[in-house]
Coordinates of C-alpha atoms in Angstrom, one line a residue:
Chain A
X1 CA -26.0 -71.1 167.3
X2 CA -28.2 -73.8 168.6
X3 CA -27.4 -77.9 167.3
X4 CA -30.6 -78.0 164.8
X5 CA -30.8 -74.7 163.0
X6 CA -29.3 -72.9 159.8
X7 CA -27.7 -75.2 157.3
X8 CA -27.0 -78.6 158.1
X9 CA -25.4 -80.6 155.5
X10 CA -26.1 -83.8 154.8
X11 CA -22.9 -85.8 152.8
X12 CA -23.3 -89.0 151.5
X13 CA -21.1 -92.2 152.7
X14 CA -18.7 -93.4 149.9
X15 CA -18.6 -97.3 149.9
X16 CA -16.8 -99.9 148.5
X17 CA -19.6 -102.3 146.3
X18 CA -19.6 -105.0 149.7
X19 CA -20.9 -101.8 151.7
X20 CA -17.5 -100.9 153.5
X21 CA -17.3 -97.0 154.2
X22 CA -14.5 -95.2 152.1
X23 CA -13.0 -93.0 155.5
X24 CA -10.5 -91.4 153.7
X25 CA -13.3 -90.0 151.0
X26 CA -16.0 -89.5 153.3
X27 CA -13.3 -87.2 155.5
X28 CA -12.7 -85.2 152.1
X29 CA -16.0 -84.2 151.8
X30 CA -16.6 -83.6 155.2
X31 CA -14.0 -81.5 155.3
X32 CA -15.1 -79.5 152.5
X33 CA -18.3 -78.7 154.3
X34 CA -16.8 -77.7 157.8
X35 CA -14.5 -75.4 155.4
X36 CA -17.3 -73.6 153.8
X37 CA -18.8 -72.9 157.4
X38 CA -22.6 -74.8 156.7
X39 CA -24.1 -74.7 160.5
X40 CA -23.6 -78.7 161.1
X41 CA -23.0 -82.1 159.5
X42 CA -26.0 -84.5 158.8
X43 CA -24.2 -88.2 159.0
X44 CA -25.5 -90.9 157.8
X45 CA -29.1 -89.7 156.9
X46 CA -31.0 -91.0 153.9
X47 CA -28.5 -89.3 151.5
X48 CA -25.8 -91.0 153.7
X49 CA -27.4 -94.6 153.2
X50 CA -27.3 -95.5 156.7
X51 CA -30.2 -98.0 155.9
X52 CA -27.9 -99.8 153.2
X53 CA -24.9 -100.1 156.1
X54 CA -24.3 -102.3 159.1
X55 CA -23.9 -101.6 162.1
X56 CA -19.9 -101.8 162.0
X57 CA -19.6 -99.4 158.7
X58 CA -22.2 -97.1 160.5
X59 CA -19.4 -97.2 163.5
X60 CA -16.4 -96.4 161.6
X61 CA -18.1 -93.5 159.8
X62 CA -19.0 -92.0 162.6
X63 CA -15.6 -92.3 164.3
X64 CA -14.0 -91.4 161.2
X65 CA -15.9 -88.2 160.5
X66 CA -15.2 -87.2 164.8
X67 CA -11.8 -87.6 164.0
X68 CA -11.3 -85.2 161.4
X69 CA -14.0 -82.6 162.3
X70 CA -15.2 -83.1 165.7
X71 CA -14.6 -79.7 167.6
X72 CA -14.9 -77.9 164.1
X73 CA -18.8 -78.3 163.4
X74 CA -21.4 -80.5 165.2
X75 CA -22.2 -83.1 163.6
X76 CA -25.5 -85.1 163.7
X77 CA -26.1 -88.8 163.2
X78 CA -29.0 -90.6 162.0
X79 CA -29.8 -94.0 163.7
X80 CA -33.1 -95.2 162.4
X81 CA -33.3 -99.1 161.9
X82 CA -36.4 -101.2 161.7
X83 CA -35.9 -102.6 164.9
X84 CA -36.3 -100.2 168.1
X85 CA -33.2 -102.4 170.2
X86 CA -31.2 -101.5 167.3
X87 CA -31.7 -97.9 166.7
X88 CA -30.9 -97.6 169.8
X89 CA -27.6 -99.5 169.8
X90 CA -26.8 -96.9 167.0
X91 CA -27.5 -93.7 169.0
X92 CA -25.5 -95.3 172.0
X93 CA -22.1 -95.9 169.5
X94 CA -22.8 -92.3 168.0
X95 CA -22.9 -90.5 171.5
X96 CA -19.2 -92.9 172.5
X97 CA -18.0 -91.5 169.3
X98 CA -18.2 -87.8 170.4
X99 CA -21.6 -87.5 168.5
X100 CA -23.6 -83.8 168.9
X101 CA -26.8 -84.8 168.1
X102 CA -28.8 -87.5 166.4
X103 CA -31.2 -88.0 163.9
X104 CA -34.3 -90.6 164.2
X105 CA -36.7 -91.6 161.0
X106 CA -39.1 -94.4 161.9
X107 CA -38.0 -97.2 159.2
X108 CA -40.5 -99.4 158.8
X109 CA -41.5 -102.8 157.1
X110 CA -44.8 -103.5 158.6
X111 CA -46.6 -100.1 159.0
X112 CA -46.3 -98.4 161.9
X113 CA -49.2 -97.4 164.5
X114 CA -48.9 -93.8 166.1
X115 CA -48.1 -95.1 169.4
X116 CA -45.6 -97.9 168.1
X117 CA -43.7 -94.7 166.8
X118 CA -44.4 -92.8 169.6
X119 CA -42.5 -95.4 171.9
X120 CA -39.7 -96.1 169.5
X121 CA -38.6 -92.5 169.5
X122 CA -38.9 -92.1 172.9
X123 CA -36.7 -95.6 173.8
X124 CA -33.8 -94.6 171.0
X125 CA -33.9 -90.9 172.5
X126 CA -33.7 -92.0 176.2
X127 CA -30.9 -94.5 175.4
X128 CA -29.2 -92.4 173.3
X129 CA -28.7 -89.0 175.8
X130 CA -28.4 -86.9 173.0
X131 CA -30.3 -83.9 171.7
X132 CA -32.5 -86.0 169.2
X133 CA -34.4 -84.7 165.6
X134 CA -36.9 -86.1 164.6
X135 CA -37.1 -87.6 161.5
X136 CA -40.2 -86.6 159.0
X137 CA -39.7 -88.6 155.8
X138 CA -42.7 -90.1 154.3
X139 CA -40.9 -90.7 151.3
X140 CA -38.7 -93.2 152.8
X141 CA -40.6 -94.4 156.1
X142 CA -43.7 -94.4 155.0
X143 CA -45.2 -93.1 157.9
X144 CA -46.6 -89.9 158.0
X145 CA -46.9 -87.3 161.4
X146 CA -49.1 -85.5 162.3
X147 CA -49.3 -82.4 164.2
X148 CA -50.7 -84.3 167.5
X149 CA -47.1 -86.9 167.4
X150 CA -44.9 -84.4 166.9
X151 CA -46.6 -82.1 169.8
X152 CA -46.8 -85.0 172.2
X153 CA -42.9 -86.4 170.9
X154 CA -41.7 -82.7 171.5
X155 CA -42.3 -82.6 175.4
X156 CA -40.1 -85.7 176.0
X157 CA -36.4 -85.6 177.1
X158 CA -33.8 -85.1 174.7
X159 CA -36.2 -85.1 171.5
X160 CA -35.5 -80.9 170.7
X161 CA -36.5 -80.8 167.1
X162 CA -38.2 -81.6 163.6
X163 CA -37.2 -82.4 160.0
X164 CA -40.1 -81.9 158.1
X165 CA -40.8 -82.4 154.6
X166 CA -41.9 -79.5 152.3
X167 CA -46.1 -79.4 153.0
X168 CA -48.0 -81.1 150.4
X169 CA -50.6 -78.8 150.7
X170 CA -51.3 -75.7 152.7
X171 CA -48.1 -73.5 152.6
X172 CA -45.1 -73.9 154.6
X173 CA -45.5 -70.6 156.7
X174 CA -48.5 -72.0 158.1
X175 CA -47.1 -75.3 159.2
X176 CA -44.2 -73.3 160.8
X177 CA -46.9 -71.2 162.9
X178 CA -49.4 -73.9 163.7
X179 CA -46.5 -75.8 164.9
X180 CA -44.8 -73.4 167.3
X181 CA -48.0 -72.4 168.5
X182 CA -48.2 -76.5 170.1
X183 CA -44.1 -77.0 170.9
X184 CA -42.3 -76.0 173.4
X185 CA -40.2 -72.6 173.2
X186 CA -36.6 -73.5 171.3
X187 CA -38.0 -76.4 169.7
X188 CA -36.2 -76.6 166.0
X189 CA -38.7 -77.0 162.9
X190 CA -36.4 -77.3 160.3
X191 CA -37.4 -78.3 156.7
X192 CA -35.7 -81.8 153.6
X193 CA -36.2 -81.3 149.9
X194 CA -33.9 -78.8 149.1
X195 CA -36.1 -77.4 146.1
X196 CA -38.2 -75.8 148.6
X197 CA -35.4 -74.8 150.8
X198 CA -36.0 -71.0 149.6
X199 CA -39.3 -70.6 150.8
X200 CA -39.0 -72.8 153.8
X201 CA -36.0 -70.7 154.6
X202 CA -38.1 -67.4 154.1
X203 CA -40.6 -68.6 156.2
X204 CA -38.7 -68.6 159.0
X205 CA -37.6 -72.3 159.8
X206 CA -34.8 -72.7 161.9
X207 CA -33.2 -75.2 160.0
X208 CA -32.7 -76.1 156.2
X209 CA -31.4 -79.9 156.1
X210 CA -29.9 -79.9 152.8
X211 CA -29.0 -82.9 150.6
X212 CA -27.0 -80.5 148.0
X213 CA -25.0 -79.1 151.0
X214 CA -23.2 -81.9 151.2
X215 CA -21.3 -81.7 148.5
X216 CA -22.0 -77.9 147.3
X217 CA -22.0 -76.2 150.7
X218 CA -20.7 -72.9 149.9
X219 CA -23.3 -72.1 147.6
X220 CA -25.8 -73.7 150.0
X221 CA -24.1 -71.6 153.2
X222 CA -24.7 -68.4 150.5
X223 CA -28.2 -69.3 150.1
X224 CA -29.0 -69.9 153.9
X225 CA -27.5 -67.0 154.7
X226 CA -29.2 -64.5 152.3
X227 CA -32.2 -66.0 153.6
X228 CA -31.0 -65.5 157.4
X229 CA -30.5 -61.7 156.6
X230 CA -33.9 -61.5 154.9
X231 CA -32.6 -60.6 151.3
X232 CA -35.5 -62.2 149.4
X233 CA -34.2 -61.2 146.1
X234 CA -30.6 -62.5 146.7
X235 CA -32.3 -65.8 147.7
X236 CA -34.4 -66.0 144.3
X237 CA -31.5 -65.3 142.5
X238 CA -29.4 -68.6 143.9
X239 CA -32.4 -70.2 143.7
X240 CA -33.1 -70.2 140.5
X241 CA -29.3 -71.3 139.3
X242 CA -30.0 -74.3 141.2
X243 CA -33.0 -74.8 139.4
X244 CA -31.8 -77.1 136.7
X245 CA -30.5 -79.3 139.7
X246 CA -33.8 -79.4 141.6
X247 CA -35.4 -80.6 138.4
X248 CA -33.1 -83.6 138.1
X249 CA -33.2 -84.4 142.3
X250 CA -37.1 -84.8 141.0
X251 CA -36.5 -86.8 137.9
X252 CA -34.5 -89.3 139.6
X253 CA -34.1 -88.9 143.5
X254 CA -31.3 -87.0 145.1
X255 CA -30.0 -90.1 146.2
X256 CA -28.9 -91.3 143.2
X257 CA -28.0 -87.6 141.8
X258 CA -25.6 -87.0 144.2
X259 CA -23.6 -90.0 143.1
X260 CA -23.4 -88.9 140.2
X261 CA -22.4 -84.9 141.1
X262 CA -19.8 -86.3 143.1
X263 CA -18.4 -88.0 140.5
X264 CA -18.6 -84.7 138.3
X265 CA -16.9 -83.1 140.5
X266 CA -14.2 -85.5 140.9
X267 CA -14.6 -85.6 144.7
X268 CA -15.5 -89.4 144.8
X269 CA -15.7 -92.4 142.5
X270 CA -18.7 -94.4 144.6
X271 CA -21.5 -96.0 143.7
X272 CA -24.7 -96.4 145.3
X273 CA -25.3 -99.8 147.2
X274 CA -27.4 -101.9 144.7
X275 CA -30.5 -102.2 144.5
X276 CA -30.1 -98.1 143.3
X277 CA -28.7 -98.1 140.4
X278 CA -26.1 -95.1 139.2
X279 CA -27.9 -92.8 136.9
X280 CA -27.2 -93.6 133.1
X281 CA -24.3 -91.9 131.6
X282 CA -26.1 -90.6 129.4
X283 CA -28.0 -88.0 131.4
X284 CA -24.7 -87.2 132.7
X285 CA -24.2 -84.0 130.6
X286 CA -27.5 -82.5 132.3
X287 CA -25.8 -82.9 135.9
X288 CA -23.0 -80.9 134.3
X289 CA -24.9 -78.7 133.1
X290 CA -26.5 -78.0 135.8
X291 CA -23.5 -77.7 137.9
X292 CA -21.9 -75.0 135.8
X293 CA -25.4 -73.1 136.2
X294 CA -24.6 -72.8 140.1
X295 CA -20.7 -72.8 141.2
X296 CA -19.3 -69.5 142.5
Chain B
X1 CA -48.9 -131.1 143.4
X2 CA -45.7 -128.3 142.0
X3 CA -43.9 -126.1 144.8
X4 CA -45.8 -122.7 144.4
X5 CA -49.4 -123.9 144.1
X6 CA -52.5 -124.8 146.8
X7 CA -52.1 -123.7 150.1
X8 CA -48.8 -122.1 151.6
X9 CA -48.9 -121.5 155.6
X10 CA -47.1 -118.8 156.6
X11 CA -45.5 -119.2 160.3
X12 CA -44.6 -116.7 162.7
X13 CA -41.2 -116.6 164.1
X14 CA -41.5 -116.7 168.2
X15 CA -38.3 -114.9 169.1
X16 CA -36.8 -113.0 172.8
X17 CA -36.5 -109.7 172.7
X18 CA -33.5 -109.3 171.5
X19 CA -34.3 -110.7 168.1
X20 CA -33.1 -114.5 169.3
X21 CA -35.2 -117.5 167.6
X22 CA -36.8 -120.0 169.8
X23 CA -36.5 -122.6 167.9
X24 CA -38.2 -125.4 169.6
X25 CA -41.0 -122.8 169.3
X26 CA -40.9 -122.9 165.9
X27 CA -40.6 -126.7 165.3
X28 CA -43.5 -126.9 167.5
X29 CA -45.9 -124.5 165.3
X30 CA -43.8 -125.7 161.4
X31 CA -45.1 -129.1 162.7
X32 CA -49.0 -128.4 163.0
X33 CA -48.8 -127.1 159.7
X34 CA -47.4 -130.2 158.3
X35 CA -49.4 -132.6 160.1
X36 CA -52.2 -130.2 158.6
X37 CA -51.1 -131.3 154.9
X38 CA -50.5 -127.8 153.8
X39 CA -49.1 -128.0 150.7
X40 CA -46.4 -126.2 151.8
X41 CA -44.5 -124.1 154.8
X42 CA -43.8 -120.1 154.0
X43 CA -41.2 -119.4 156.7
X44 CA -39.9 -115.7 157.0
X45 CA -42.5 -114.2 154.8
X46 CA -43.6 -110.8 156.3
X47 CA -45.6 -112.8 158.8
X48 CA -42.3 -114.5 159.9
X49 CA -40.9 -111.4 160.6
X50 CA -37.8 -111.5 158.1
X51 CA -37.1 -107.7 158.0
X52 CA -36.6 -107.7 161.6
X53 CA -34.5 -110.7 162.1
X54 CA -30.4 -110.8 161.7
X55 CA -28.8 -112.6 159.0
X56 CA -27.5 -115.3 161.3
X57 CA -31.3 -115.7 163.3
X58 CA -32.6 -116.1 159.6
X59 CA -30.0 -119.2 159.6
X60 CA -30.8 -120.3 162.5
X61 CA -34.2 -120.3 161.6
X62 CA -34.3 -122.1 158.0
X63 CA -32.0 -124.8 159.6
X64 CA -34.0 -125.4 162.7
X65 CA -37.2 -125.5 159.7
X66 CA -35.6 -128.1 157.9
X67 CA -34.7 -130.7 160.9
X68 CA -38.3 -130.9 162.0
X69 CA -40.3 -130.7 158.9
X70 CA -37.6 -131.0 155.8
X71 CA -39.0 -133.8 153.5
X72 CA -42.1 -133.6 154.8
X73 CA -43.7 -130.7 153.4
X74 CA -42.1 -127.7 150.9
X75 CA -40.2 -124.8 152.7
X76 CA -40.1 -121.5 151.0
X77 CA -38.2 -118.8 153.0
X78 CA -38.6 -115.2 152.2
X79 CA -34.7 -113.7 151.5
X80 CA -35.9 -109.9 151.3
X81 CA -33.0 -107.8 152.5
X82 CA -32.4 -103.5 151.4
X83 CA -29.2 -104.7 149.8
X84 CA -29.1 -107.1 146.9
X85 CA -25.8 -108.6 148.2
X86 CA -27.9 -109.2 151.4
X87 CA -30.7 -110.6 149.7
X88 CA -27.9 -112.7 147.6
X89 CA -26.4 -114.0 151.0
X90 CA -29.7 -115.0 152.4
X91 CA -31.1 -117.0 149.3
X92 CA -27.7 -119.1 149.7
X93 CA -27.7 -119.4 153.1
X94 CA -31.3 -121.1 152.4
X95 CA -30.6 -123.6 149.2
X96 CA -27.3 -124.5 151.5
X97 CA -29.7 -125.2 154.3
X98 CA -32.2 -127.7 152.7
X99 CA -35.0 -125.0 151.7
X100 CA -37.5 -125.8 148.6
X101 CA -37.8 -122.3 147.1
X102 CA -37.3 -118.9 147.6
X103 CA -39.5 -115.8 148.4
X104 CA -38.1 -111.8 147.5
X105 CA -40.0 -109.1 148.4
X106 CA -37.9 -105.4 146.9
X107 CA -37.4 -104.2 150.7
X108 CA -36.8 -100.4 149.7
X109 CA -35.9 -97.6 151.9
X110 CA -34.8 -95.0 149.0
X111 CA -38.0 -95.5 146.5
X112 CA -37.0 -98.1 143.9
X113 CA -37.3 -98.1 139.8
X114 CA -39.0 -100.8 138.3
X115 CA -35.4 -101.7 136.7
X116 CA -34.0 -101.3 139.9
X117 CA -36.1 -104.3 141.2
X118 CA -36.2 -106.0 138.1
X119 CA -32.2 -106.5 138.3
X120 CA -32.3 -107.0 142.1
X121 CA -35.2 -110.0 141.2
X122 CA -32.7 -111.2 138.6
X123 CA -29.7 -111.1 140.9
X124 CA -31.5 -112.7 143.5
X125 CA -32.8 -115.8 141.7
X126 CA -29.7 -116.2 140.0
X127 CA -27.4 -116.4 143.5
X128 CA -30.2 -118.7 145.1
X129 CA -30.1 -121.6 142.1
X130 CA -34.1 -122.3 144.1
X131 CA -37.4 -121.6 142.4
X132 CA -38.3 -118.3 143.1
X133 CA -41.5 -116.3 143.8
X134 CA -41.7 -112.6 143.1
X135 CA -43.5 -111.3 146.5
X136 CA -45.0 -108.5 145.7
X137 CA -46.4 -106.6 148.8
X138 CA -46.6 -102.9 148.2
X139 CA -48.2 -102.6 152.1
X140 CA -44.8 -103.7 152.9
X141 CA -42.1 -102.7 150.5
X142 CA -44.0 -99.5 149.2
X143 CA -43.1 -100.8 145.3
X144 CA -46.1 -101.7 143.1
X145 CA -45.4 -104.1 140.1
X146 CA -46.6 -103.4 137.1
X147 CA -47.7 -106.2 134.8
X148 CA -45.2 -105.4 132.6
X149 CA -42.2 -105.7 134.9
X150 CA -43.8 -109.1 136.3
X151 CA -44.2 -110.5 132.8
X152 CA -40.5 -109.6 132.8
X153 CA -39.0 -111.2 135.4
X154 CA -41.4 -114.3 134.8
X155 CA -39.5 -115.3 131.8
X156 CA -36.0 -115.3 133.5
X157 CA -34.2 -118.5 134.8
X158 CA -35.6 -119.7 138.6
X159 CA -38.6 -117.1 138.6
X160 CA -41.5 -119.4 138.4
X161 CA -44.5 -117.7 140.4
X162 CA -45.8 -114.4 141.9
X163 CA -47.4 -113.6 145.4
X164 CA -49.8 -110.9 144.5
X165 CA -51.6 -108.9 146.7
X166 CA -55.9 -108.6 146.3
X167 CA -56.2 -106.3 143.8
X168 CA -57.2 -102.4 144.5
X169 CA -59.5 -102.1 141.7
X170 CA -61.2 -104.9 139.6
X171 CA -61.6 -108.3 140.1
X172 CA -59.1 -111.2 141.0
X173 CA -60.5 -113.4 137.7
X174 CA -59.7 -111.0 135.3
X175 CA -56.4 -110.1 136.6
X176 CA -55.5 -113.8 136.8
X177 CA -56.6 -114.4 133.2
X178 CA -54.9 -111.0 132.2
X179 CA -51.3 -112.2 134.1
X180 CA -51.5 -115.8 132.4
X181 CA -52.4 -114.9 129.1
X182 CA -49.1 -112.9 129.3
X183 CA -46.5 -115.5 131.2
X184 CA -44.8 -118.7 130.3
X185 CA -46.6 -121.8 131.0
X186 CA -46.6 -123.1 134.1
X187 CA -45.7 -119.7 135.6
X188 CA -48.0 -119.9 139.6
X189 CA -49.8 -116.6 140.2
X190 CA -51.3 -116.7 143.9
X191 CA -52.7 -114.1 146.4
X192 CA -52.2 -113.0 150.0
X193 CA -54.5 -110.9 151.8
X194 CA -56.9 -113.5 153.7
X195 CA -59.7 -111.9 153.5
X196 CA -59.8 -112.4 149.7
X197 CA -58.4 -115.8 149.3
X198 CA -62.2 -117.4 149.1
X199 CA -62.6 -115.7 145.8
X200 CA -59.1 -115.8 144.8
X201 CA -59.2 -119.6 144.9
X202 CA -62.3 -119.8 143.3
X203 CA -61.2 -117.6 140.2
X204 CA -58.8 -120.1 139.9
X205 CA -55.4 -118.7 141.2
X206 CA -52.6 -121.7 141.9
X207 CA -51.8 -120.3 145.5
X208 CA -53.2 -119.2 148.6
X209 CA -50.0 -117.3 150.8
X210 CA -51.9 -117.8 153.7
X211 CA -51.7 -115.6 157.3
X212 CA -53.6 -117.6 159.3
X213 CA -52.7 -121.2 157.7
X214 CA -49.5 -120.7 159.7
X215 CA -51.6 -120.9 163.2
X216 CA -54.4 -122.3 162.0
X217 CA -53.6 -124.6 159.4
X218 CA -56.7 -127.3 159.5
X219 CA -59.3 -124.8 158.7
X220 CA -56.9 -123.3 156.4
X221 CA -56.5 -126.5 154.5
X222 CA -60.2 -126.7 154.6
X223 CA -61.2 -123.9 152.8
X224 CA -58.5 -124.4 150.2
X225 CA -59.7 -127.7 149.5
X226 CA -63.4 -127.2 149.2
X227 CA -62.3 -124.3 146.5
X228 CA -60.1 -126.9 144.4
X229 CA -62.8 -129.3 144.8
X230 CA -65.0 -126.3 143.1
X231 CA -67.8 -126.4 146.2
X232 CA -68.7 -122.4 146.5
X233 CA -71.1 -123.3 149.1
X234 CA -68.9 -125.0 151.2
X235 CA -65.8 -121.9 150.5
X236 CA -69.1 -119.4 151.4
X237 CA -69.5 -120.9 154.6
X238 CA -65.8 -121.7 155.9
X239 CA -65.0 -118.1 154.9
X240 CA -67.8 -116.9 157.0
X241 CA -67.0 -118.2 159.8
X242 CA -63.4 -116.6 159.3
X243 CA -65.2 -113.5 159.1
X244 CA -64.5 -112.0 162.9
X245 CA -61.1 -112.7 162.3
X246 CA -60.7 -111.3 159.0
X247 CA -61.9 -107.8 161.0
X248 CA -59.4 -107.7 163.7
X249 CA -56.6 -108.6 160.5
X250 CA -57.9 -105.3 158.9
X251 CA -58.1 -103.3 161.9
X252 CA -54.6 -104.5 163.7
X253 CA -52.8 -105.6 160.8
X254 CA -52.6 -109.8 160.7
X255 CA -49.0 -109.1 162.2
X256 CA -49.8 -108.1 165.6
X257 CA -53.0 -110.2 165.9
X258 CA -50.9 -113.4 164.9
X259 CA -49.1 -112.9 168.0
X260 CA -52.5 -112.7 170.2
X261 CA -54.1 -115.9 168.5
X262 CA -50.5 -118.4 169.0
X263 CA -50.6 -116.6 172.8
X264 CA -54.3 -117.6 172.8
X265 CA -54.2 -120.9 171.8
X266 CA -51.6 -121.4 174.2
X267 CA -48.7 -122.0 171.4
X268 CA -46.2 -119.8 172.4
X269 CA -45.8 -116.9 174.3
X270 CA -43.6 -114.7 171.8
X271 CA -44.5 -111.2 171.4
X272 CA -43.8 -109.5 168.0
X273 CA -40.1 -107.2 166.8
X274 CA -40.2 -104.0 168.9
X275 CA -41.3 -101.0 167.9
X276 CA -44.4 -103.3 167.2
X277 CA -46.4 -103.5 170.0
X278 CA -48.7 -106.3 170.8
X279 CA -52.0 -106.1 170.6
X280 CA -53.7 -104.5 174.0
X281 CA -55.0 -107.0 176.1
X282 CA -58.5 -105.5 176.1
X283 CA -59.0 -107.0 172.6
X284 CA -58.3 -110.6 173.7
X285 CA -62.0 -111.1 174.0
X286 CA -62.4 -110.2 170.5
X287 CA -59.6 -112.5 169.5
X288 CA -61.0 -115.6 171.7
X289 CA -64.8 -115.0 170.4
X290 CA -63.2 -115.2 166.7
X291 CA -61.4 -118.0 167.5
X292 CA -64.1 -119.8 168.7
X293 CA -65.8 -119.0 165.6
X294 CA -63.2 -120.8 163.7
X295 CA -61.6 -123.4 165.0
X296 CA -62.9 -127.3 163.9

């Protein structure tokens, strides 16, 4: 199986409230995705907080989660920062920590330019010398792709794949074509927001990068798998138990839902770095709820 | 004349590549400002490059500030960071350092409530024990304020003034009147966004958080002056001749193309945080001819 397709599962980075990185935790739950068989690890992505952590905490992580399942899954490491000098700093400490691949959102403050993007990614995937994904998150970054960046970011050295975002418009089949048409033969195109993972997954993608994985990835791996073997029906049917979850990832951003799940499932006590705010404990008999709607 | 009212020049922060301040730089360009009579110095605003700069260049910065112009003319230094305990550390490291007031801008990465940056305002302005303006830049941070959540924060301890940006839709006037009716006495509501600050001053906002008052402060000061004094004419005809300039702002962002006028005045030679890229040399002309359009 190639680095950037079927499920990759993307954990989130227990802290301490100063922003130090919980190793023994985070090695619990990566644990419990390498056991359940997802496809790879997605460390220190937007659900991992890598933007909230220094430089140090991003280092330990990394070396932390080699140590206890390099050889067992590959795992992939994002390394956005705002600066290009820095992201590239993080690509180099992920490859000496036995990294497989990495992971590259544009993090901006002052909005990027095409081209200012265009040369970032190519300077953190030249210094980094690893297979590279790029990293399509408007949501976050604030900068958008399109078609002609991806295409002209897909011929470069070491950049072998996309994370998209589910389509705003238009329907996700179509993106998948009109994109393979214009990339390179074994270029990924892999799809974020797990609500439309079903579809994207249906479609054909070669990837689902799944924020739920991390901390329910057998049920994810089930999902991605009927999917794989083309059982449309099967797919529906796990889709829709996850509904209830999807509907509160929408309400109040994964991000902060999967602090909360993790705590529900007594797998971690963290909290996410302030300024996000734990959900109220109020809404958590929905997460519950929701839970007990999906576990095998 | 009170800390967050007239005109505040915001400076650019020359640095090396790496991110290193050059402080002598910096001294030199803080001190045209002040000889200017701004009424006071912005330093590591979104101008000064704050988001790209290392907690210990931010020092380095603020301290340098305050030996060369301290006592001479206010210094309000932007303390935006993605982590509140950042932004916490940052506001101290500036009252420790000498500085006049603070600036927070909610730096986001994962999409922020608005109680999420209400109690990251709060926590702010309570570590920094400085006046505080709310900085609210959604072409930065990607969070837009409601009036609500500014009519908030504006009646907790050290919040004292707003940096708004020109409004979207209706006019400055009766979003001034609408914001004061609704805030504490004394409570400063100014606007960035050059281009606008003619009619913002002349609707009578207390602040002008000016771009180009950092490199050219004289024709800055000017403007401002002529719109306290009341004198549309003379605002009408200053602002025209800004008018070139104001273009290449729009069109390149006023972050690139303050890097292009220091270099063309012959004030430093910095060029801005990579992945920004400076601007290409075939639009120097355009910068010189606007220049020359300006300058008294």
């Amino acid at each position: 199986m190639k680095l950037f397709t079927g499920l990759s599962a993307f954990s989130i980075t227990p802290t301490d409230a100063s922003g130090r990185v919980d190793t023994a935790a985070l090695a619990r739950l990566l644990e419990r995705i390498s056991a359940a068989r997802a496809d790879s690890i997605g460390l220190l992505g937007s659900t991992g907080g890598y933007a909230f952590l220094s430089r140090h905490e991003r280092q330990r992580a990394v070396e932390s989660a080699m140590a206890c399942v390099g050889g067992k899954i590959p795992v992939i490491v994002g390394v956005g920062a705002l600066r290009t000098d820095e992201a590239q700093a993080h690509a180099r400490d992920a490859r000496k920590a036995g990294a497989n691949g990495l992971l590259l959102a544009p993090m901006s403050y002052t909005p990027l330019t095409d081209e200012e993007v265009f040369q970032h990614i190519l300077a953190v995937a030249e210094a980094g010398e690893l297979p590279l994904c790029i990293y399509n998150n408007p949501s976050t970054t604030r900068f958008t792709f399109t078609d002609d960046l991806i295409v002209r970011l897909a011929s470069a050295p070491n950049i072998v794949a996309v994370k998209m975002p589910l389509p705003t418009h238009g329907n996700v089949k179509a993106e998948i074509t009109r994109l393979r048409r214009r990339t390179p033969d074994g270029f990924a195109i892999g799809y974020s927001g797990d609500w439309g993972a079903a579809d994207a997954l249906l479609a054909g993608c070669d990837a689902w990068y799944s924020v739920i994985a991390g901390l329910l990835p057998s049920e994810a791996v089930a999902l991605t798998r009927a999917a794989q073997a083309g059982d449309a029906r099967e797919v529906e049917r796990l889709d829709q138990a996850f509904q209830p979850l999807w509907s509160l990832f929408k309400e109040f951003g994964s991000f902060r839902v999967m602090y909360a799940i993790a705590d529900a499932l007594g797998l971690c006590r963290a909290a996410p770095p302030r300024p996000i705010l734990p959900l109220p404990p109020t809404d958590m008999p929905r997460v519950k709820d929701a839970l007990d709607r999906i576990l095998i």
